[in-house]
Short mmCIF file of C-alpha atoms in Angstrom, two decimals:
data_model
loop_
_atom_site.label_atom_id
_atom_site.label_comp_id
_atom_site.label_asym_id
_atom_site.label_seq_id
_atom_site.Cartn_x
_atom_site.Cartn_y
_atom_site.Cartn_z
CA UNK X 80 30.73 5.03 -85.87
CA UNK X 81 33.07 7.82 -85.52
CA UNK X 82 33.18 11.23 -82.89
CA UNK X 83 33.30 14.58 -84.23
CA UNK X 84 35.22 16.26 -82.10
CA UNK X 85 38.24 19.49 -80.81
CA UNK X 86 40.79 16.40 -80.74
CA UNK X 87 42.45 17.56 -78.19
CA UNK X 88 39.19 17.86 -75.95
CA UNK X 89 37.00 15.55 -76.87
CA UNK X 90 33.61 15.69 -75.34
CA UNK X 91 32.27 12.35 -76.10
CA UNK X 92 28.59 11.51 -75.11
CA UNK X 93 27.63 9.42 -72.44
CA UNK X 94 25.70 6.60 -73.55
CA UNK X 95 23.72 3.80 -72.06
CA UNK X 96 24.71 0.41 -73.59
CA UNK X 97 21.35 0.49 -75.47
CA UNK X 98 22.34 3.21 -77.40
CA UNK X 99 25.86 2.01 -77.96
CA UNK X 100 24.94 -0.87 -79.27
CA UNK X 101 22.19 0.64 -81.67
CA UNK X 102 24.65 3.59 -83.33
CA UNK X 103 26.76 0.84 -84.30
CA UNK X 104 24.78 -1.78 -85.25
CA UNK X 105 21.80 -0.87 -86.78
CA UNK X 106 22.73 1.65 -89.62
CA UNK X 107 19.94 -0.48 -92.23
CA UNK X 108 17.30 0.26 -90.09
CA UNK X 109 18.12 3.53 -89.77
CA UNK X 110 18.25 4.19 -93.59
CA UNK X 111 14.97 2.38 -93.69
CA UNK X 112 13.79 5.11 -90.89
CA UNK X 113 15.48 8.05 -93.53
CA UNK X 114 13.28 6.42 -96.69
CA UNK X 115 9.98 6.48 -94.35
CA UNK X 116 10.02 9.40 -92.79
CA UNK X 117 12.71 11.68 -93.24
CA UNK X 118 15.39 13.91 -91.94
CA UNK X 119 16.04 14.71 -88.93
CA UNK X 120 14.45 11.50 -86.75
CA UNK X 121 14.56 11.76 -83.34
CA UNK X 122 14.57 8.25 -81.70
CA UNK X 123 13.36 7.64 -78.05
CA UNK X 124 14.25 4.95 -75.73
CA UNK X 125 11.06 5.35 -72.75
CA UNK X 126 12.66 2.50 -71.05
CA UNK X 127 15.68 4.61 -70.01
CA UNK X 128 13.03 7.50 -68.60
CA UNK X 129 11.68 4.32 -66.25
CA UNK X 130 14.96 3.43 -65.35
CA UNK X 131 16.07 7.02 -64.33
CA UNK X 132 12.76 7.42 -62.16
CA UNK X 133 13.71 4.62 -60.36
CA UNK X 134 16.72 6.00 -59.57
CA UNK X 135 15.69 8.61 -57.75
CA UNK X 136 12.67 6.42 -56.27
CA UNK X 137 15.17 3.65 -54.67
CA UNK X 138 17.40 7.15 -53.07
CA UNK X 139 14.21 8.15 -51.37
CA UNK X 140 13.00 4.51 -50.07
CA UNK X 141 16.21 3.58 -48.66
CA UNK X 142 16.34 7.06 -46.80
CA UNK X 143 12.42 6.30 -45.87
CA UNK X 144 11.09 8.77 -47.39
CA UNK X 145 7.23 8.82 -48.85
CA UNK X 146 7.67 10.39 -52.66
CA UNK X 147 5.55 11.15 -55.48
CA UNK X 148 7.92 12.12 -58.67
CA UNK X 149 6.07 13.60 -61.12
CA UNK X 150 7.88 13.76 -64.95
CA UNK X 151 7.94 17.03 -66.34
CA UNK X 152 6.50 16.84 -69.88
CA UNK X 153 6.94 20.40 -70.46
CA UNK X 154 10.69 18.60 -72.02
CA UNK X 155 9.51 16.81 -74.61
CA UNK X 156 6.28 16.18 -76.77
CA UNK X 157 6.85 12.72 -76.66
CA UNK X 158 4.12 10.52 -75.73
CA UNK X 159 6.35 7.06 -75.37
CA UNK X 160 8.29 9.55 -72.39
CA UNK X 161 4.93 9.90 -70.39
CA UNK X 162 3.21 6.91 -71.51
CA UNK X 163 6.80 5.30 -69.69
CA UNK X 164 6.02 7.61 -66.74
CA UNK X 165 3.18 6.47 -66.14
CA UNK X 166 4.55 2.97 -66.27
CA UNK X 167 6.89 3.42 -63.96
CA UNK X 168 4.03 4.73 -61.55
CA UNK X 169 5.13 8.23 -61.65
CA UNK X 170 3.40 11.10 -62.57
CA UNK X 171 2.87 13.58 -64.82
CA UNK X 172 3.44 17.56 -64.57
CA UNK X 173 1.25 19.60 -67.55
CA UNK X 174 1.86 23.26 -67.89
CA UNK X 175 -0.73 23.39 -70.27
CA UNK X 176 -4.55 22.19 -71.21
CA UNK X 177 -3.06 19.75 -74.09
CA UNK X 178 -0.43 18.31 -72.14
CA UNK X 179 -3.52 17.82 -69.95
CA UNK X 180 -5.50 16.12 -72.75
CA UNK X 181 -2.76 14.10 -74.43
CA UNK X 182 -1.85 12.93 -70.19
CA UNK X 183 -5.61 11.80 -69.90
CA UNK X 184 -5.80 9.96 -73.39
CA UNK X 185 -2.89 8.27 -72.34
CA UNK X 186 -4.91 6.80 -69.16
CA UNK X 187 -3.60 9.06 -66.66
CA UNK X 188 -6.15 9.99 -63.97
CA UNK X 189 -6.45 12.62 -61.37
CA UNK X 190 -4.42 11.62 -58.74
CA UNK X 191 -1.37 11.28 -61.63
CA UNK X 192 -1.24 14.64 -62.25
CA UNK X 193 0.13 18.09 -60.64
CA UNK X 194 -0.50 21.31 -63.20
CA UNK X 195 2.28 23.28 -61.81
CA UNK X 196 2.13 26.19 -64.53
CA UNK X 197 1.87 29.36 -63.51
CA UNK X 198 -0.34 31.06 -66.40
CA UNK X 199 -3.44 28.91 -66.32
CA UNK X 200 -6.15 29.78 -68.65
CA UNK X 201 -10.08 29.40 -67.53
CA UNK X 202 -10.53 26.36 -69.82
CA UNK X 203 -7.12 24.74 -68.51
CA UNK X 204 -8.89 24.90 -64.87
CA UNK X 205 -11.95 23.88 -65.67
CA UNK X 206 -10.15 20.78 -67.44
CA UNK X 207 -8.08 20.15 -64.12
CA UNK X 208 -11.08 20.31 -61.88
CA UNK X 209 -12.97 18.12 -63.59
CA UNK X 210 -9.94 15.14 -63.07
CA UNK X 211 -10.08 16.08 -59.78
CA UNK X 212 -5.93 17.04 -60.60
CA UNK X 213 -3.40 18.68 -58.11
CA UNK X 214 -3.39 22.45 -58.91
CA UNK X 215 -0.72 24.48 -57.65
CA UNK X 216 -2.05 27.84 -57.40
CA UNK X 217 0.53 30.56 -58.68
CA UNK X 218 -0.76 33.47 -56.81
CA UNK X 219 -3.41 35.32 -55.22
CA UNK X 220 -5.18 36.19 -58.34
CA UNK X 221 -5.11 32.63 -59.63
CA UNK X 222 -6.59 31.50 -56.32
CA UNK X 223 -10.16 34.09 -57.46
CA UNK X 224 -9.71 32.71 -60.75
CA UNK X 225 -9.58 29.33 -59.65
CA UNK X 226 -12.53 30.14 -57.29
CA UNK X 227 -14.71 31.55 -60.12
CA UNK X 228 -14.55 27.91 -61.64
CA UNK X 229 -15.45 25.87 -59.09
CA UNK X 230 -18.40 23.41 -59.46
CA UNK X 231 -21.43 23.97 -57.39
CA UNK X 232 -21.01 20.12 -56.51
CA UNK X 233 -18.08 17.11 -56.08
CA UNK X 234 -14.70 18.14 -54.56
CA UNK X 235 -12.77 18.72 -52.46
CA UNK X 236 -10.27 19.73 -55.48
CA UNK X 237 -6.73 19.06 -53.92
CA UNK X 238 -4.83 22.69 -54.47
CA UNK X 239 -0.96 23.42 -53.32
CA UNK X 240 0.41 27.33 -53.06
CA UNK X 241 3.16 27.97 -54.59
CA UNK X 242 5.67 29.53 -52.45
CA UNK X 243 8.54 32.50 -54.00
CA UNK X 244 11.28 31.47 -52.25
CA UNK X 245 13.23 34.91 -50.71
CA UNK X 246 16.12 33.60 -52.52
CA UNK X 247 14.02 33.84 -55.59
CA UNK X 248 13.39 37.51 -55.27
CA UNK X 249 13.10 38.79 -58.85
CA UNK X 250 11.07 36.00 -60.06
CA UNK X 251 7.78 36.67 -61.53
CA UNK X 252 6.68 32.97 -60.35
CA UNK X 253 4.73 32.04 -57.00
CA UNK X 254 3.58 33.97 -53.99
CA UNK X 255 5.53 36.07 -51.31
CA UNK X 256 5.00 34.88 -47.36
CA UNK X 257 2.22 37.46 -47.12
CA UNK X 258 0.47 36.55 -50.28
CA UNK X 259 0.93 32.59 -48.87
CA UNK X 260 -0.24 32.76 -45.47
CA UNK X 261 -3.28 35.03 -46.93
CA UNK X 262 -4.06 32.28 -48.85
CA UNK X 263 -4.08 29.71 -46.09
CA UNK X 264 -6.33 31.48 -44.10
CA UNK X 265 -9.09 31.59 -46.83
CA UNK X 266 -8.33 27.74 -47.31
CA UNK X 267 -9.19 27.30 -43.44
CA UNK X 268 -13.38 27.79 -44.12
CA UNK X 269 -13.04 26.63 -48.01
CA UNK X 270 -14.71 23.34 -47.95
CA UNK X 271 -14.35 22.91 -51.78
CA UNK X 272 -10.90 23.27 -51.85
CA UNK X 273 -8.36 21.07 -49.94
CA UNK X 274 -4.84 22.32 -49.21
CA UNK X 275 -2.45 19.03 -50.04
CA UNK X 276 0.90 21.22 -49.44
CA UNK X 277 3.57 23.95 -50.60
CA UNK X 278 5.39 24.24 -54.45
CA UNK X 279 8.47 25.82 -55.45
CA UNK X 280 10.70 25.74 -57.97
CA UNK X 281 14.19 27.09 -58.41
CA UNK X 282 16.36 27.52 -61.32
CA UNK X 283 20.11 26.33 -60.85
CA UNK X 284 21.46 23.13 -59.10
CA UNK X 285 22.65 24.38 -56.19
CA UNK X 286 21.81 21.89 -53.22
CA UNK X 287 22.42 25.23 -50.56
CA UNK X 288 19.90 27.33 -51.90
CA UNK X 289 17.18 24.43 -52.17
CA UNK X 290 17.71 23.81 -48.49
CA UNK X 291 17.23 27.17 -47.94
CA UNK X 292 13.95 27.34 -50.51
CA UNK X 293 13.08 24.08 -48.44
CA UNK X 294 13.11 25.47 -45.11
CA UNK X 295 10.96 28.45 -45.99
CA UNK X 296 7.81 26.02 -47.24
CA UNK X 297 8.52 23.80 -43.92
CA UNK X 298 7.99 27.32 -42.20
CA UNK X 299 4.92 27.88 -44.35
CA UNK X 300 3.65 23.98 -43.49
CA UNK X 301 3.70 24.97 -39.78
CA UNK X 302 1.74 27.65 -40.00
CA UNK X 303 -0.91 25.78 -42.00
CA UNK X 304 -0.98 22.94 -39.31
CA UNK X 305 -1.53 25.81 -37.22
CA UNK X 306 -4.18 27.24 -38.59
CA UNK X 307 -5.84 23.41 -38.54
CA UNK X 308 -5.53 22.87 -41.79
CA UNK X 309 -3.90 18.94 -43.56
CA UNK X 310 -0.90 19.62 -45.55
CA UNK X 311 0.70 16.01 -47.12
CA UNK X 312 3.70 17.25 -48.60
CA UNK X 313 5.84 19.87 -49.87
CA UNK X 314 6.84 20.00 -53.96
CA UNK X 315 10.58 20.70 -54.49
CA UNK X 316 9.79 21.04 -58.36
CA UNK X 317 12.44 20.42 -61.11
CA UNK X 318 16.00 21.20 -61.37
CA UNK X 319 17.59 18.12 -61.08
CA UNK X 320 21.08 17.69 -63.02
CA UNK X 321 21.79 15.49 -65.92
CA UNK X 322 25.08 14.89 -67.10
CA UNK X 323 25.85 14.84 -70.58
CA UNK X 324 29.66 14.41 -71.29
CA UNK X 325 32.56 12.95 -68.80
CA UNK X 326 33.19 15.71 -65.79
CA UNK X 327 37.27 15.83 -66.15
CA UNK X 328 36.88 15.93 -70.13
CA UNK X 329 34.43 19.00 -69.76
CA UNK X 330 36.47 20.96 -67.51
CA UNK X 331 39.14 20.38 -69.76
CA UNK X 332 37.55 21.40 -72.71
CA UNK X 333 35.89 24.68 -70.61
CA UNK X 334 39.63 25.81 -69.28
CA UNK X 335 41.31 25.14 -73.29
CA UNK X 336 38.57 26.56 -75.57
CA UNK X 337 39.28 30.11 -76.72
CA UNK X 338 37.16 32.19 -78.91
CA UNK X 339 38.61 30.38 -82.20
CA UNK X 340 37.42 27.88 -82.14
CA UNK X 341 34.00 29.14 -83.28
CA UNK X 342 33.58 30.11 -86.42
CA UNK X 343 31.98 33.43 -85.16
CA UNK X 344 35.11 34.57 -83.08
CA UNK X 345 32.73 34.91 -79.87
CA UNK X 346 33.02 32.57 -77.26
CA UNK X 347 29.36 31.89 -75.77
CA UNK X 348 29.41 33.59 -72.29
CA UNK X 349 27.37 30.70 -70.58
CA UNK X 350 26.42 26.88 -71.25
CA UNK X 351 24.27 24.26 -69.80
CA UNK X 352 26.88 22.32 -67.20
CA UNK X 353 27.02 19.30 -69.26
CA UNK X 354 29.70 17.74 -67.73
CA UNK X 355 28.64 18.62 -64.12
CA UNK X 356 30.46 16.84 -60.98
CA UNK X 357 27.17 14.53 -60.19
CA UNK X 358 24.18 13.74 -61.65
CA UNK X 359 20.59 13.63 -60.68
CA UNK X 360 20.82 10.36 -58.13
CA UNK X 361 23.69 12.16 -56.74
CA UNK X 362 22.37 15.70 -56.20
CA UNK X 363 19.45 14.10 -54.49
CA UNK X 364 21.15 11.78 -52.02
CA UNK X 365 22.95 15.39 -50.84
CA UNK X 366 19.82 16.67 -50.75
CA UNK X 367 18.42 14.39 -48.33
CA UNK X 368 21.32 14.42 -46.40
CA UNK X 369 21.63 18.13 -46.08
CA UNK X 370 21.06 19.42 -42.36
CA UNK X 371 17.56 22.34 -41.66
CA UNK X 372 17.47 24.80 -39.40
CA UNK X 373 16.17 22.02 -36.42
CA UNK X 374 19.57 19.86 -36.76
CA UNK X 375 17.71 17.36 -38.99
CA UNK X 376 18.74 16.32 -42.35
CA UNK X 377 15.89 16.75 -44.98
CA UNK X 378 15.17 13.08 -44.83
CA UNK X 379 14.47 12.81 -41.32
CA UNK X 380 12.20 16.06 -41.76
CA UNK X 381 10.23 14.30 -44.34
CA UNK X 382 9.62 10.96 -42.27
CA UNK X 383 8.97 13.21 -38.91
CA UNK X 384 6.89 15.22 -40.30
CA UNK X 385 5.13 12.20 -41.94
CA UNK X 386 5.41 14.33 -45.33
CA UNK X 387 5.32 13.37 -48.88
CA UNK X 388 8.34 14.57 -51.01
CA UNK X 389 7.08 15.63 -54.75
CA UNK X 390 9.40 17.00 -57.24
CA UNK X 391 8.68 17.15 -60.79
CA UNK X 392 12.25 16.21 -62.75
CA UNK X 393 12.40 17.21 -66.81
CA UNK X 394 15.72 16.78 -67.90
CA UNK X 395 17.03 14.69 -65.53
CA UNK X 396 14.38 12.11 -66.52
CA UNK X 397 14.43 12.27 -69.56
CA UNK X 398 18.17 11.89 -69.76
CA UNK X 399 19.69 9.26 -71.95
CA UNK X 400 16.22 9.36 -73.78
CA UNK X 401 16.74 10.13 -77.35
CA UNK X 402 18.92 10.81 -80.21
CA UNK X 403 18.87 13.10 -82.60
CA UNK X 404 19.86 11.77 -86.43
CA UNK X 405 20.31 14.23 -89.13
CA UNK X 406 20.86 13.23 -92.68
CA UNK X 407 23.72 15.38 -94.40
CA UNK X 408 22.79 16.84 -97.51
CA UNK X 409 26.39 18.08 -99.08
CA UNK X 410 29.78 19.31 -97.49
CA UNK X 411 30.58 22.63 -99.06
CA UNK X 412 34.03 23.52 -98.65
CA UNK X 413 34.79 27.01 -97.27
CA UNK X 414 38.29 26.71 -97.69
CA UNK X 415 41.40 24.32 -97.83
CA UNK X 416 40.59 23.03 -94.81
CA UNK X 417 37.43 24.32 -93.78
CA UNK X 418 33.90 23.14 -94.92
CA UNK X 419 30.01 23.70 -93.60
CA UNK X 420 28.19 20.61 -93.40
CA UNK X 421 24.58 21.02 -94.49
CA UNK X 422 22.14 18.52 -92.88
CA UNK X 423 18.43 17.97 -93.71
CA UNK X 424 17.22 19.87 -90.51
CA UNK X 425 17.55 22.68 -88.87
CA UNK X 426 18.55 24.03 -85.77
CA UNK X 427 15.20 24.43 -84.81
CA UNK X 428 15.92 20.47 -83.62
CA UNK X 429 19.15 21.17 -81.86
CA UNK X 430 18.24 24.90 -80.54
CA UNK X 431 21.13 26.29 -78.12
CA UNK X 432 22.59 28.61 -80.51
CA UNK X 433 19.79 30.45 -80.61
CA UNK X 434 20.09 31.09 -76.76
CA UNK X 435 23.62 32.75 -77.96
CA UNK X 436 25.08 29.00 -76.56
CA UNK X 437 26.08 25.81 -77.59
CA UNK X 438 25.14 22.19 -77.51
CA UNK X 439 28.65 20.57 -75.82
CA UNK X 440 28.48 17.31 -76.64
CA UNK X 441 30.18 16.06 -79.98
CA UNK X 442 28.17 14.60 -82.92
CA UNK X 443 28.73 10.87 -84.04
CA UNK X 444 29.56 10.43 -87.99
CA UNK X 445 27.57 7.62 -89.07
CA UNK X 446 29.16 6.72 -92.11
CA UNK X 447 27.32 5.07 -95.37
CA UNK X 448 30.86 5.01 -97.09
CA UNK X 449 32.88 1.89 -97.87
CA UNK X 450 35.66 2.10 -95.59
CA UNK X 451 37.88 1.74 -98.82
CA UNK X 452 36.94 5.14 -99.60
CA UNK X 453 37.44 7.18 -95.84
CA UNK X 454 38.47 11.04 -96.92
CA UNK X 455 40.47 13.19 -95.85
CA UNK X 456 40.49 14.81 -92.04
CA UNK X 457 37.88 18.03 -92.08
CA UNK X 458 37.27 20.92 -90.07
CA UNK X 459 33.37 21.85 -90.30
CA UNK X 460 30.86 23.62 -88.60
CA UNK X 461 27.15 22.24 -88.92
CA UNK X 462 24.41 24.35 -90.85
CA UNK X 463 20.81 23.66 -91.12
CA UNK X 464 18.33 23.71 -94.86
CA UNK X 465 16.94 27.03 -94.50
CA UNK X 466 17.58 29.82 -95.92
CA UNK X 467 18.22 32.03 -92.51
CA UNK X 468 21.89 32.57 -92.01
CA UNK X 469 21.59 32.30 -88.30
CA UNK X 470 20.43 28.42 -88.82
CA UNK X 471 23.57 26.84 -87.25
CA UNK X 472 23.19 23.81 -85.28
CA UNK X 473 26.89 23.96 -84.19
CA UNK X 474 29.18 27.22 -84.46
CA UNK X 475 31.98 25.40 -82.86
CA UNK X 476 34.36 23.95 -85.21
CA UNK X 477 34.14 20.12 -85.14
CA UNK X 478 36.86 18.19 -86.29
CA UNK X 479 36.57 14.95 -88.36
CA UNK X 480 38.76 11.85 -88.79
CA UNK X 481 37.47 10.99 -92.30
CA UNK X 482 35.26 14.23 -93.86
CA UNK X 483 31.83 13.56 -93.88
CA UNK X 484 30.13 13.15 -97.01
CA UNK X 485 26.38 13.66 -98.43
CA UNK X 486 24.06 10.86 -97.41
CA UNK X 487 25.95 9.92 -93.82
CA UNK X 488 24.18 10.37 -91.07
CA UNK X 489 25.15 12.58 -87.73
CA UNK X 490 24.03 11.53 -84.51
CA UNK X 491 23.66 14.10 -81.69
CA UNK X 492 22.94 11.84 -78.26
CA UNK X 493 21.28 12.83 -74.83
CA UNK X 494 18.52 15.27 -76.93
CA UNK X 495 15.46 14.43 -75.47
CA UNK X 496 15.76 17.60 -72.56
CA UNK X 497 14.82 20.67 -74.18
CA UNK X 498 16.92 20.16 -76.97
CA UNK X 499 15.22 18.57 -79.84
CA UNK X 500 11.47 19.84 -80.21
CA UNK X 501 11.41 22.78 -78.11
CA UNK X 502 12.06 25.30 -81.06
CA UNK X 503 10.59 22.41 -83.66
CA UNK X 504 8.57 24.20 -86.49
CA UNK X 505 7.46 24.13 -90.17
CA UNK X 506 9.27 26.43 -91.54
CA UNK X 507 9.71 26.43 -95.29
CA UNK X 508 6.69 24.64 -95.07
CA UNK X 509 8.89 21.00 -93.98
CA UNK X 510 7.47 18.83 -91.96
CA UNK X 511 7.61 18.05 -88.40
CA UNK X 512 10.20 15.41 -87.64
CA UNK X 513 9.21 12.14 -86.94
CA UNK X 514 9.67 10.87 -83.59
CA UNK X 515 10.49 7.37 -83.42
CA UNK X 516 10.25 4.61 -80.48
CA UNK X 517 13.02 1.95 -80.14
CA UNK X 518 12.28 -1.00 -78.61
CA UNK X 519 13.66 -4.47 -78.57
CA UNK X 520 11.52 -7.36 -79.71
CA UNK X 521 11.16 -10.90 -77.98
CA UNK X 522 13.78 -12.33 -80.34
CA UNK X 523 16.09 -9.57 -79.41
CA UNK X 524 15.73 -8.02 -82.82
CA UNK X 525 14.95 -3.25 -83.01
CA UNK X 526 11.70 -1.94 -83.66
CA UNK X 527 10.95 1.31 -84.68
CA UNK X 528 7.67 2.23 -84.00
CA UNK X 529 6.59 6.25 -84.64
CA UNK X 530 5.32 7.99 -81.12
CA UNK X 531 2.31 8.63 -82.22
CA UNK X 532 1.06 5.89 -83.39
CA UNK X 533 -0.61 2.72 -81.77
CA UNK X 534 2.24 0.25 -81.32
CA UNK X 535 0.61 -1.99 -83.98
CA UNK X 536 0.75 0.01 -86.94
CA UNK X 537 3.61 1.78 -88.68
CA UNK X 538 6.62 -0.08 -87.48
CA UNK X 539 9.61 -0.55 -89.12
CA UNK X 540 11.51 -4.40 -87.83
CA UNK X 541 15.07 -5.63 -87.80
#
């Protein structure tokens, strides 16, 4: 197992011990996973989405606070991811009517589920009311919509508004004040609807302007109380941090890379933080810790104000998740000491450079060579099969030990956020990767066992 990497900055993955230990020992099942099913595979580890929900859960107990975290599926497509969700007794958050369907085949019910999209269609409300499913209504308009739906019988259906923070002032998602408290006063003599709380969400990981987004829906939760109406809880949404590479190394790298080392000459003007100073558990104990306008940090709000927290994490769930494996399919040298790797993939399955960015966290070179016959040190950028010229999966130069050479593998870790199927298509007419399960068996031997299949069938053991 060896890093790809600017030598002189590496930015080596963080891994869980799992994942260590599976890069480096289990190379034959891996090339059994290749024969099966292809290139790229992207393998998933659920336990690890279980373990980082409760994470978060034991920061919220020990500060008392009631929670309800709800995992973003919007992510991934994974079904292991929410099926481990759900075993973890979180929820689910579905933005759309087959995240709904694939949610409710997986045995969610109801109460399991928030739908916190803002572009619902008739048939995706219909779907919701019917599991009696938290809706959080976008904006006035959605609220008639919703309205025109409603069954003549059954219900209350538990709703939430979703509040544009002023901080949030250009965003084309949630309701103004106006728009809210208009709202809540047609909730006041709505039998069939019952108003559970307030939603936001806010890009960014700033803890400031959360507290601020935060005190604005506590405003908004008054004024329902005053009105007489039952509010439970208040929905911080997503935007929790995960942290993909050592802090120190990525400043490092961030304060030495110039625009050469690209093999465009640009220098992207913005990337995901992947080495940010904390990570999710972190960001959230400063959360609760941070002080409202009443002198009380947002834990003691929650408890006084005997108010469920909700927040519906994506990334930061699903962090340390998945890898991405790509087969390479030939090294093609550019110059004397240049070369484009092509893999069997695309960058459809590793998609920041087509946000004009980059994915900062360095391959691994899985080598199928004899170590007899290492090569030569090589400078590559990584290139996917088709025939588009803006296909590149990394336009930063990567630097290799011992060149790569056709049938190794390259592992890109931490790719189950928005990173691996997000873009995912069939172009060329390929097929859709295969996403693949590990798990460990009683005898402590790997399984890998295809996400959408029943765990009986279509596993591959070592």
């Amino acid at each position: 197992m060896m890093l790809a990497s600017k030598q002189s900055h590496p930015l080596s993955p963080l891994m869980r011990k799992d994942i260590a230990d599976f890069l480096e020992n289990q190379q034959p099942i891996l090339r059994e996973g290749f024969e099966r099913f292809g290139s790229p595979l992207h393998l998933l580890w659920p336990e690890a989405l279980k373990d980082n929900l409760r994470s978060l859960r034991t920061v919220l107990n020990a500060q008392n606070v009631a929670s309800k975290i709800y995992y973003g599926v919007k992510v991934n497509k994974s079904l292991g991811l929410m099926g481990a969700a759900l075993g973890a007794s979180g929820g689910l958050d579905v933005s759309s009517l087959y995240e709904l369907q694939d949610a409710l085949h997986l045995g969610a019910e109801g109460r399991d589920i928030v739908a916190t999209g803002p572009a619902k269609t008739p048939a995706f409300h219909q779907a919701l009311l019917a599991c009696n499913a938290l809706i959080s209504i976008d904006s006035v308009e959605e609220f008639d919509d919703l309205l025109r739906q409603l069954p003549t019988e059954g219900g209350p259906h538990p709703v939430l508004l979703r509040l544009r923070p002023g901080n949030q002032g250009q965003s084309r998602f949630g309701m103004g004040l106006d728009d809210a408290i208009h709202c809540l006063k047609r909730l006041v003599d709505m039998p069939a609807l019952r108003f559970e709380g307030v939603h936001f969400h806010l890009g960014g990981y700033s803890v400031e302007t959360r507290v601020e987004a935060l005190q604005e829906a506590a405003d908004l939760i008054a004024i329902a109380r005053g009105l007489g109406l039952s509010p439970r809880l208040i929905d911080i949404g997503g935007g929790l941090p995960a942290r993909y590479v050592d802090h120190a190394a990525y400043v490092a790298f961030q304060e030495a890379q110039t625009a050469e080392d690209y093999r465009t000459h640009r220098l992207p003007q913005s990337f995901y933080p992947y080495g940010g100073p904390i990570d999710a558990v972190e960001w959230l104990r400063r959360l609760l810790s941070a002080t409202m306008r009443d002198g009380r940090d947002v834990a003691s709000y929650f408890a006084g104000e005997n108010l469920t927290l909700a927040m519906e994490p994506g990334r930061a769930l699903a962090d340390q998740c998945a890898v991405t494996v790509l087969r390479i399919t030939r090294v093609k040298a550019l110059d004397a000491r240049s070369a484009v790797i092509f893999v069997e993939g695309s960058s459809f399955s590793a998609c920041e450079t087509w946000f004009a960015s980059e994915f900062l966290v360095d391959p691994i070179l899985l080598s199928n060579q004899p170590k007899a016959l290492a090569a030569a040190p090589l400078r590559a950028y990584l290139a996917g099969h088709s025939c588009l010229d803006d296909d590149v999966i990394s336009n930063r130069w990567l630097d290799f030990p011992s060149a790569p050479q056709a049938g190794d593998f390259l592992a890109y870790v931490n790719t189950g956020g928005y990173q691996m199927d997000l873009m995912e298509n069939q172009f060329h007419r390929h097929p859709m990767p295969t996403r693949l399960c590990v798990r460990r068996t009683a005898d402590g031997l790997s399984e890998l066992i295809p996400d959408q299949c029943e765990e009986t069938q279509c596993s591959i053991h070592l």
